[in-house]
Short mmCIF file of C-alpha atoms in Angstrom, two decimals:
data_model
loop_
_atom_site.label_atom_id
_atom_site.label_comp_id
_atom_site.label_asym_id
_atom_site.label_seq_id
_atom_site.Cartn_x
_atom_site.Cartn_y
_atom_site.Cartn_z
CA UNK A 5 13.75 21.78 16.33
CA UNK A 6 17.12 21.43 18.40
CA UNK A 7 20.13 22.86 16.44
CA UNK A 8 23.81 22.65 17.55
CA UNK A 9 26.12 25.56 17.10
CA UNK A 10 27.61 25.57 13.73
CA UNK A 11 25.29 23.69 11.93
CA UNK A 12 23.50 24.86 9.34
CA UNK A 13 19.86 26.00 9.91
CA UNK A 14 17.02 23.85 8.81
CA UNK A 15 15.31 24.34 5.68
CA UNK A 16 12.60 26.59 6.33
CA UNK A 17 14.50 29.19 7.90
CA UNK A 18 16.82 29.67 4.55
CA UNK A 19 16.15 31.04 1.32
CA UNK A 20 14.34 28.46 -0.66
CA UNK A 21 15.63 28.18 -4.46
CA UNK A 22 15.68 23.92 -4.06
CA UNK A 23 12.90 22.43 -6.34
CA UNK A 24 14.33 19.06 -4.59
CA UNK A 25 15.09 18.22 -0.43
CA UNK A 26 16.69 14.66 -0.34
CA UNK A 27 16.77 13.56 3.01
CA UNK A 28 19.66 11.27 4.09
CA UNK A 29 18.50 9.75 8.16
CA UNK A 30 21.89 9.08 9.50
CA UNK A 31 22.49 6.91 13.32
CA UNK A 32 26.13 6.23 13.82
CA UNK A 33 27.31 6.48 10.49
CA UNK A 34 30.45 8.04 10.76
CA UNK A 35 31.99 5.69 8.22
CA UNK A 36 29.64 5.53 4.92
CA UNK A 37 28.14 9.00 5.62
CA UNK A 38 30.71 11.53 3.89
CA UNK A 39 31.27 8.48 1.02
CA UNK A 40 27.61 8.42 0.29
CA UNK A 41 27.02 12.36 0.50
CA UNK A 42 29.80 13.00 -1.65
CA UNK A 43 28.36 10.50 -4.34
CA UNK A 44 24.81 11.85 -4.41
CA UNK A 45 26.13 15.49 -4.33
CA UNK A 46 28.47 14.71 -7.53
CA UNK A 47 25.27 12.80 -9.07
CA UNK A 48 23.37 15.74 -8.29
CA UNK A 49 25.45 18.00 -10.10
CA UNK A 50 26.28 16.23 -12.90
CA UNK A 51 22.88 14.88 -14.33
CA UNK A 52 19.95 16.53 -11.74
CA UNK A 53 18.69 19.30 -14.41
CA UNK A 54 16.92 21.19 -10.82
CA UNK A 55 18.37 22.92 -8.14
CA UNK A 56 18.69 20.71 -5.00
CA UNK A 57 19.23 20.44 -1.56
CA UNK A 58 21.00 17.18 0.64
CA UNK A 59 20.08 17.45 3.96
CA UNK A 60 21.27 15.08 6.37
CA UNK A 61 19.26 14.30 9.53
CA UNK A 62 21.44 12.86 12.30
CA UNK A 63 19.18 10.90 15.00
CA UNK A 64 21.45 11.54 17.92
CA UNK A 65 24.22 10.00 16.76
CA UNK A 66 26.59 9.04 19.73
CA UNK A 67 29.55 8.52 17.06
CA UNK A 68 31.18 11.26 14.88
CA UNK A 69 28.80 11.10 12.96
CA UNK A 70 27.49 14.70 13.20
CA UNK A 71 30.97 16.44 13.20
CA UNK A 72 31.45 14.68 9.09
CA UNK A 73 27.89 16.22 8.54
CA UNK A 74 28.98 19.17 9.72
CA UNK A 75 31.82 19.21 7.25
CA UNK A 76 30.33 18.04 4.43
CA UNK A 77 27.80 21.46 4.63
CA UNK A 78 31.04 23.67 5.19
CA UNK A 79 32.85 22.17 2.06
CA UNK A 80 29.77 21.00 -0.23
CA UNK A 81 27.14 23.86 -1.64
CA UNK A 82 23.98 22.74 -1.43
CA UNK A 83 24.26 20.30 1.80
CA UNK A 84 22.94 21.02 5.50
CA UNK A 85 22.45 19.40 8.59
CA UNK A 86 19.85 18.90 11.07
CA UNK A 87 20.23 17.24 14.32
CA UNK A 88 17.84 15.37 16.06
CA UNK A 89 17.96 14.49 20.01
CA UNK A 90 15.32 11.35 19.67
CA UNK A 91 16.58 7.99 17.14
CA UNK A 92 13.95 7.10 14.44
CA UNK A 93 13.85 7.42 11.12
CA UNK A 94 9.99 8.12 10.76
CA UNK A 95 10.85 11.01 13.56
CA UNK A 96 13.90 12.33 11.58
CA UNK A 97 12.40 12.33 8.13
CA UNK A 98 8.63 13.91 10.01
CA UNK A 99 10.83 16.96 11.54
CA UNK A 100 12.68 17.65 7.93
CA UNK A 101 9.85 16.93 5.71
CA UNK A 102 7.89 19.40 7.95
CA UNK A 103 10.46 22.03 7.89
CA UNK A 104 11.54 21.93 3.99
CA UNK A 105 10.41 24.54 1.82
CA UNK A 106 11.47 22.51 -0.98
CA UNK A 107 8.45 21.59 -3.49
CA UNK A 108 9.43 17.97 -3.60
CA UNK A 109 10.56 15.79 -0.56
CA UNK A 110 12.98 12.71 -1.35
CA UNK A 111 14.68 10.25 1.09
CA UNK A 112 17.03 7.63 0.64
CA UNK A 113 18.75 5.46 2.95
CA UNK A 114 22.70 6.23 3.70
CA UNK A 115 24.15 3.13 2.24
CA UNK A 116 22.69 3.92 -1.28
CA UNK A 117 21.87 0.25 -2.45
CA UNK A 118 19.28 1.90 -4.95
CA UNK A 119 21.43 2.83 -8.20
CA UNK A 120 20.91 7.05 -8.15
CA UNK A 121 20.25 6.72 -12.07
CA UNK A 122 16.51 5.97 -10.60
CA UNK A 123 16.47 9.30 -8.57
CA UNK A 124 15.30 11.17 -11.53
CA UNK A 125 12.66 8.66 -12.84
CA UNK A 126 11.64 8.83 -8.91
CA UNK A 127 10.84 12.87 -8.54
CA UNK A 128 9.81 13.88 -12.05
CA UNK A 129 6.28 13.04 -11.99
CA UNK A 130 6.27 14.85 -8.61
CA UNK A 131 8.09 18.06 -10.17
CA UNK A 132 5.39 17.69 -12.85
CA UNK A 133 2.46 17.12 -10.98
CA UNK A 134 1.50 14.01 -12.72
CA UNK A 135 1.97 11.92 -8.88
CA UNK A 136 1.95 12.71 -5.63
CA UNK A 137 3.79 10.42 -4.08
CA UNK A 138 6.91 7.84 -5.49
CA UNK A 139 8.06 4.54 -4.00
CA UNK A 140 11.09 3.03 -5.70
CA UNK A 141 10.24 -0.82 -5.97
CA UNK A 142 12.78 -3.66 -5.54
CA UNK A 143 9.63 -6.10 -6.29
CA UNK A 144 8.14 -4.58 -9.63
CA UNK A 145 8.90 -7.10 -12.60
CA UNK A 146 11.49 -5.18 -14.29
CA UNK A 147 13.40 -4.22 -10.83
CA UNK A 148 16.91 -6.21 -11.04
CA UNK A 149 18.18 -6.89 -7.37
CA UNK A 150 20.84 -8.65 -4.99
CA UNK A 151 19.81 -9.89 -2.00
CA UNK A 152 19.88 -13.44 0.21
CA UNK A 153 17.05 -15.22 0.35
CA UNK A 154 16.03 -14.72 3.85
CA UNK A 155 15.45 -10.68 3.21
CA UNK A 156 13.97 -11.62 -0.26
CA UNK A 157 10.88 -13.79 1.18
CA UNK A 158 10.52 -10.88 4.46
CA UNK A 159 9.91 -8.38 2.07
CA UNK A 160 7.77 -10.35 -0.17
CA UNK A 161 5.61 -12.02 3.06
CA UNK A 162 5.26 -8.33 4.70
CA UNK A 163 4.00 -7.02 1.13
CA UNK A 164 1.49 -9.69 0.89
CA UNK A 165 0.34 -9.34 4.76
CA UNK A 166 -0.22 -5.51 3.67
CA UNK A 167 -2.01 -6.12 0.54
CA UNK A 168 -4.22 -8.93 2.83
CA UNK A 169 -4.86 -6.76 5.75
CA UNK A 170 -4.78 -3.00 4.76
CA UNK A 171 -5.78 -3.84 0.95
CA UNK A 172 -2.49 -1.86 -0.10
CA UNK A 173 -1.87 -1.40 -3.81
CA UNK A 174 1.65 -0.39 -3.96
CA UNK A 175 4.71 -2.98 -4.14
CA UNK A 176 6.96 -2.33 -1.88
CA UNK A 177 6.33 -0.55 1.48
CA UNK A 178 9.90 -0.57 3.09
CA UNK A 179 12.39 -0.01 0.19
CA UNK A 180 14.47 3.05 1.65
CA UNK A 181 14.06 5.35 -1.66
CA UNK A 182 10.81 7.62 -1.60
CA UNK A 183 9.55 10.77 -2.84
CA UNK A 184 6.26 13.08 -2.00
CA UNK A 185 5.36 16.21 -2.83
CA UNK A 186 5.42 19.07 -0.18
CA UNK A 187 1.87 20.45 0.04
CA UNK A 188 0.57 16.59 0.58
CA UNK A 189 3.30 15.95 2.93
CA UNK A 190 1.96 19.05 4.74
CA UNK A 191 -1.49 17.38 5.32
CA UNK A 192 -0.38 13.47 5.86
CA UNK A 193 2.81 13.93 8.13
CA UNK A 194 0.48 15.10 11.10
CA UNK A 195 -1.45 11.90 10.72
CA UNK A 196 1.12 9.24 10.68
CA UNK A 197 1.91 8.39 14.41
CA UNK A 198 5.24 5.91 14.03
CA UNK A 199 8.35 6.91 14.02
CA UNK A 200 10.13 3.96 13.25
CA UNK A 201 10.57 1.78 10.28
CA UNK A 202 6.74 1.48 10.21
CA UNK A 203 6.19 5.22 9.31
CA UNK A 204 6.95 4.52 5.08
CA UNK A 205 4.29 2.09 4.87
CA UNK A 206 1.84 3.96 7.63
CA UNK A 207 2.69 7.11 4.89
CA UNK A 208 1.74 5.06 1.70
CA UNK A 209 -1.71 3.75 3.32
CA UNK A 210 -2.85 7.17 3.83
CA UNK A 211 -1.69 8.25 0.30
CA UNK A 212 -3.71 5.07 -1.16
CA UNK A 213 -6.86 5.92 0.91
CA UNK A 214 -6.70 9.46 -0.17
CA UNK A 215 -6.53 9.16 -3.33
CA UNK A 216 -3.86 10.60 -4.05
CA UNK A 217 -1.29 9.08 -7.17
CA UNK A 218 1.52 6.60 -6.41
CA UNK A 219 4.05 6.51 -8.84
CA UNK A 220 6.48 3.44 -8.56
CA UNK A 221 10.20 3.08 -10.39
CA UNK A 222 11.40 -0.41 -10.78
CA UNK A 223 14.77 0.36 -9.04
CA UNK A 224 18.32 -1.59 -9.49
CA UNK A 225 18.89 -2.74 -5.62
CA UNK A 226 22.09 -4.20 -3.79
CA UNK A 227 21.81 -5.27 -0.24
CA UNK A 228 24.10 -4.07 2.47
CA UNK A 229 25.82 -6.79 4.09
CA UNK A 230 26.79 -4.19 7.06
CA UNK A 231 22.71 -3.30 7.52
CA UNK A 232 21.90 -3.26 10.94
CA UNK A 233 18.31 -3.40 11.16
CA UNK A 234 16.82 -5.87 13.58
CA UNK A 235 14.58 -7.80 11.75
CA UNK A 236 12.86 -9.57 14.58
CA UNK A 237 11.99 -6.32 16.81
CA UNK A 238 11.03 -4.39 12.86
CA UNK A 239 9.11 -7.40 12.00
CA UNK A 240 7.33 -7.32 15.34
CA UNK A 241 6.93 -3.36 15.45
CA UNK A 242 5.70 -3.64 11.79
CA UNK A 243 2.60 -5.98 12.89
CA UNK A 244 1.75 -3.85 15.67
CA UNK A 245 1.94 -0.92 13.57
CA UNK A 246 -0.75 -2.51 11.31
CA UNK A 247 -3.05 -3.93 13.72
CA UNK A 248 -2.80 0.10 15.05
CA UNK A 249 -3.36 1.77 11.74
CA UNK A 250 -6.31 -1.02 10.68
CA UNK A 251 -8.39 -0.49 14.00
CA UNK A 252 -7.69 3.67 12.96
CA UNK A 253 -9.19 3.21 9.48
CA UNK A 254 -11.78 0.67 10.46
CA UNK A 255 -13.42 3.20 13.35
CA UNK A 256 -12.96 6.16 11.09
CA UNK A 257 -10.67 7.74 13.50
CA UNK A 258 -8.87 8.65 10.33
CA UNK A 259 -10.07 11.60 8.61
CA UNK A 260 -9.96 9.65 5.19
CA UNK A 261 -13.01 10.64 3.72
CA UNK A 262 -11.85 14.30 4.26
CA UNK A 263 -8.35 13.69 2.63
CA UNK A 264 -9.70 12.46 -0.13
CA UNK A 265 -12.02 15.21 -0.81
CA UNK A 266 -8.64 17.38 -0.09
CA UNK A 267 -6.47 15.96 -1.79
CA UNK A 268 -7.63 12.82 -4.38
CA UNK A 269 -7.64 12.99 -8.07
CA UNK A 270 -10.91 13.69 -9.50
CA UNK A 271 -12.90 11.07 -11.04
CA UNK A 272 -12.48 10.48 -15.08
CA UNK A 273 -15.32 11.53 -16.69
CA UNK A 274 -17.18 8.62 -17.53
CA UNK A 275 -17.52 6.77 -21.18
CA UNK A 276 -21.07 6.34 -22.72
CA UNK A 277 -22.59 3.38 -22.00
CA UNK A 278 -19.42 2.21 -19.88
CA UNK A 279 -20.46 2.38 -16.12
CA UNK A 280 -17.97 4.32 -14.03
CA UNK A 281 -15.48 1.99 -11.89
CA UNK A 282 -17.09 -1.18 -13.96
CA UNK A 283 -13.38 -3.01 -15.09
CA UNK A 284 -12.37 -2.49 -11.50
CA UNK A 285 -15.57 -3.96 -10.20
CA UNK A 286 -15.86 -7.10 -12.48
CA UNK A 287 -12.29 -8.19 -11.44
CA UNK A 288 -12.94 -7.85 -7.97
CA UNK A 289 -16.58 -9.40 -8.00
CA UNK A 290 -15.19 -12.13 -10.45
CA UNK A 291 -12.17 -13.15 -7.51
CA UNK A 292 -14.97 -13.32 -4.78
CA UNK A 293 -16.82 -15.15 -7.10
CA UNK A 294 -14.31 -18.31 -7.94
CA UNK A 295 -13.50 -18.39 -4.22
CA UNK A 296 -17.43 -18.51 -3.17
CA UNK A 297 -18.35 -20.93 -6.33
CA UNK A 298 -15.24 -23.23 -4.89
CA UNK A 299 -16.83 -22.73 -1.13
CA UNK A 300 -20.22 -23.51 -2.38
CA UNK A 301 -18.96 -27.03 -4.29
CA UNK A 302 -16.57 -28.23 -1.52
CA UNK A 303 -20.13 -27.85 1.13
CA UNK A 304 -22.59 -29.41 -1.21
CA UNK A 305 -20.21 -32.37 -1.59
CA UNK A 306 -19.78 -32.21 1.95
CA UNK A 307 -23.26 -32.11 2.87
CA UNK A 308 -24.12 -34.22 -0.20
CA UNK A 309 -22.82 -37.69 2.10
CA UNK A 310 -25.90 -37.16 4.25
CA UNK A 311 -28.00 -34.62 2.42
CA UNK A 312 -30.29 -34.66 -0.14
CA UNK A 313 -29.42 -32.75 -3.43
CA UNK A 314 -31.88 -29.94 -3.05
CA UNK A 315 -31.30 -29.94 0.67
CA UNK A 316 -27.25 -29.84 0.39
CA UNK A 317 -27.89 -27.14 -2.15
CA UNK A 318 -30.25 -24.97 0.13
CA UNK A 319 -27.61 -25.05 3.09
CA UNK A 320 -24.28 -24.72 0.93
CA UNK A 321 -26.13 -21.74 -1.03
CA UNK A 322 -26.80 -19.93 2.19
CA UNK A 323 -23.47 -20.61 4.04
CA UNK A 324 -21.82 -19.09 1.02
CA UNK A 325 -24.21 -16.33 -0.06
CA UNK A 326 -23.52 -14.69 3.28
CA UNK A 327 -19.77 -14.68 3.18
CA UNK A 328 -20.12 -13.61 -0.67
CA UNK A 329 -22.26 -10.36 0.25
CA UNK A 330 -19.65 -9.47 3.26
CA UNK A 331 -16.86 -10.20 0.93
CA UNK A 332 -18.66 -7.91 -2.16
CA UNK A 333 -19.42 -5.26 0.22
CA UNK A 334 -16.07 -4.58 1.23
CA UNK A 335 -13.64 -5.56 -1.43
CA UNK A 336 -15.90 -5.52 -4.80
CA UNK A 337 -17.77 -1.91 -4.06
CA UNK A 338 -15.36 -0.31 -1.44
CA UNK A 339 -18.54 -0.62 1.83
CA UNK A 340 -16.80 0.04 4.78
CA UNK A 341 -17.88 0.28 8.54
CA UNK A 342 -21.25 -1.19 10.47
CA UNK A 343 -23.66 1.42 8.51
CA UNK A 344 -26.40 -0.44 6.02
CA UNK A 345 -24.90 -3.76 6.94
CA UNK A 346 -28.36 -5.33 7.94
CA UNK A 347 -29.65 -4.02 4.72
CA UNK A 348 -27.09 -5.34 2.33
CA UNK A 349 -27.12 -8.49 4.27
CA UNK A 350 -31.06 -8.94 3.84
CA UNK A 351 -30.96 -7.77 0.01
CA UNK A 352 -27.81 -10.25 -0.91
CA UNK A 353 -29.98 -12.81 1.02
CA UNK A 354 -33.30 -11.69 -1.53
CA UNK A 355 -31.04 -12.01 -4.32
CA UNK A 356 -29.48 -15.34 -2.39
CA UNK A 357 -33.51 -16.69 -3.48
CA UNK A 358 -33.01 -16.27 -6.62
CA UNK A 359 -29.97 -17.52 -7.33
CA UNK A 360 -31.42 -20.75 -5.17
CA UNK A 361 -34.06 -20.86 -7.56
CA UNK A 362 -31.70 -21.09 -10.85
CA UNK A 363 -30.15 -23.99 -8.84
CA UNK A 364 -32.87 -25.64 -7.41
CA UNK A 365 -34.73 -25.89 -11.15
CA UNK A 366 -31.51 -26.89 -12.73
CA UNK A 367 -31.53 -29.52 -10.08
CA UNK A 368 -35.24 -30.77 -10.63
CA UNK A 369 -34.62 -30.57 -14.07
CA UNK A 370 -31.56 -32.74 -14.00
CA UNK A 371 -33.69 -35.40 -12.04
CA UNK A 372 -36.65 -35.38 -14.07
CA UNK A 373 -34.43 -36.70 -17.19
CA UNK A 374 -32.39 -39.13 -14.42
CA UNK A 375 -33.92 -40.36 -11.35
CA UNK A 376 -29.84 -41.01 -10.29
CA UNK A 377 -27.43 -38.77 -11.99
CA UNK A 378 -23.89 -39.67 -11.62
CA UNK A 379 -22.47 -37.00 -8.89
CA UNK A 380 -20.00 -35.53 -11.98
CA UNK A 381 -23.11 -34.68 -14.22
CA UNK A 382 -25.07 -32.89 -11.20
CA UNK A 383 -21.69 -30.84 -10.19
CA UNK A 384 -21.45 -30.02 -13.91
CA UNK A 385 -25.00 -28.48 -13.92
CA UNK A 386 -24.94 -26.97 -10.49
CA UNK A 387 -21.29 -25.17 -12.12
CA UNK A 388 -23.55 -23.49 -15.24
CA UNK A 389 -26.39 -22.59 -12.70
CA UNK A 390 -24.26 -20.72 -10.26
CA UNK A 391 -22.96 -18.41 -12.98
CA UNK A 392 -25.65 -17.57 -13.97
CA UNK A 393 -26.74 -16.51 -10.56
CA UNK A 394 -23.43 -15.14 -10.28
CA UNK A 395 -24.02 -12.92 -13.49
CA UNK A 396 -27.26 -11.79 -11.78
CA UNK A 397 -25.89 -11.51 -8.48
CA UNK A 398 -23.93 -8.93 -10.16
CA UNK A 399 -25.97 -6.79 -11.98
CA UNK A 400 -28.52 -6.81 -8.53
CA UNK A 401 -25.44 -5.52 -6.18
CA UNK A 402 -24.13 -3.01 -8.50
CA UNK A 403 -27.86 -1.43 -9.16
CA UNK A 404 -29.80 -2.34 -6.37
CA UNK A 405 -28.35 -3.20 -3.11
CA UNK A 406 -24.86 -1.24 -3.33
CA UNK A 407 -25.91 2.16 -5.30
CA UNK A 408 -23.59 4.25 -4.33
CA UNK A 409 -20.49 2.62 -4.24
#
């Protein structure tokens, strides 16, 4: 790592006695840098019950930006400076994390819009062990922020797109306030290829798929009129970035499977007569389930204006029991890849008969009371039939066609 003369030497190379590293990526911030130094160092001091380092990680800065660095470490105890020839705050915050010898790794971004009463909340599960990595979260219910509206429904759109596309669980990807623990950081950092804005969220994903414990802190937020983050080019590198890391997870390129066997929390020991991973199941299988049963309704109507009843319910029952098996596989018992697919696909279609069968005799028997049912009463009965196929399709997924999820 490049050092210039007179700055202080990275972390690894000095005697360790931090418990915490916060991280402060600097470009061209000459104005707000020795301001927000000075503030976390005094916060530090005053209410931090650890010892700490602040080391700030100037991304070839073409500014003065890395001569006030430079005197903050002279006049502050505790503070140090790195310097960086390539921009990017993925790149800066990769090279420092790396070097640290601290236990526990923070960053936060150099206009401090997250109130520093959250820093502790942030890095104590860390210090404890109880997590392994912590997001502060400006969209968590209790969070209490000030924003305009236009960043407000970014943040809460790219959330969403994550949670749709990569299944994430956390909050908030991209809120500039984040903790991990050294020995994971040692074992995701090589992974994660941005080195933009991209490289927090690209960081969380891994952390989710391994396993590992994400602690979040509802933080108190105020935006910085002066940011000056492009949010067309982020927004654009942010997309690519998760087209890049989905095709990496979906062809295994990703050593996920070993990470987790590394590094994830051991299973709970399971309750008697409570199947392990059941809650989580049932809520999952239950969401596929109202979106297939709605599928299945707005077809057999469909069908229904040229159909016969049993025949509608044959073809809607098919369309839909093949998107509900796909959809089970991957969301409701975690099935991911090409492997078994032909299987699963034939079993859900086995258990596809039966469920047909609950239908088609509900059916028969609706028409041997009423040789004309109004359409209401036959929707009504087709409704009671399909959970109870539902129920079944359940129980025949979870101990027949997908054991070992």
């Amino acid at each position: 790592m490049p050092i210039t003369a007179g700055e202080s030497a990275p972390p690894a190379t000095a005697p360790v006695t931090a418990a915490l590293d916060v991280v402060i990526p600097v470009y061209n911030e000459e104005r707000d840098l020795e301001p927000c130094v000075r503030r976390l160092h005094e916060h530090l001091s005053a209410s931090f019950p650890y010892p700490f380092r602040i080391t700030v990680a100037d991304n070839a800065s073409t500014d003065g930006t890395l001569e006030v660095a430079r005197r903050l470490a002279a006049a502050l105890p505790g503070v140090s400076v790195t310097h960086l020839p390539r921009k990017g705050r993925g790149h800066a915050l990769k090279e420092v994390w790396s070097a640290s010898g601290a236990p526990v790794l923070a960053y936060m971004d150099v206009d401090l819009s997250t109130d520093l009463a959250a820093l502790l909340p942030l890095v104590a599960p860390l210090i404890s062990g109880h997590s392994d990595v912590a997001i502060g979260s400006r969209l968590s219910r209790n969070a209490r922020v000030v924003r305009g509206a236009k960043r407000e429904i970014i943040s809460r759109g790219y959330n969403l797109i994550l949670r749709g596309t990569l299944q994430a669980s956390f909050s908030d990807a991209q809120c500039g306030f984040k903790a991990i623990r050294k020995d994971v950081a040692d074992r995701l950092l090589p992974l994660v290829e941005d080195t933009g804005w991209f490289f927090d969220t690209e960081l969380l994903v891994l952390a989710q798929r391994a396993g590992l414990r994400i602690h979040e802190v509802p933080v108190d937020w105020v935006d910085d009129p002066d940011s000056r983050v492009d949010i067309v080019s982020t927004a654009v590198a942010d997309l690519k970035g998760i087209a890049r890391l989905g095709r990496a997870l979906a062809t295994g390129r990703l050593p996920v499977a070993e990470l987790r066997t590394q590094l994830g929390r051991a299973p709970l020991a399971p309750v008697p007569g409570v199947p392990v991973g059941m809650t989580g199941q049932l809520l999952r299988f239950a969401a596929v389930g109202v979106a297939s049963t709605l599928a299945y309704l707005v077809i057999y109507a469909l069908l229904r204006l040229g159909l016969g009843a049993q025949a509608a319910n044959l073809l809607a029952l098919l369309i839909t029991a093949v998107g509900n098996t796909a959809a089970n596989r991957r969301f409701t018992f975690g099935v991911q890849g090409t492997e078994g697919a032909a299987r699963h696909h034939l079993q859900g279609l086995m258990i596809f008969g039966l469920g047909l069968g609950l239908t088609s005799g509900s059916l028969a028997a609706l028409h041997a009371v009423t040789e004309t049912p109004h359409r209401v009463i036959e929707l009504l009965i087709l409704v009671g039939a399909n959970l109870m196929a539902t129920l079944l399709r359940f129980l025949l997924m979870r101990a027949w066609v997908f054991t070992k999820a």
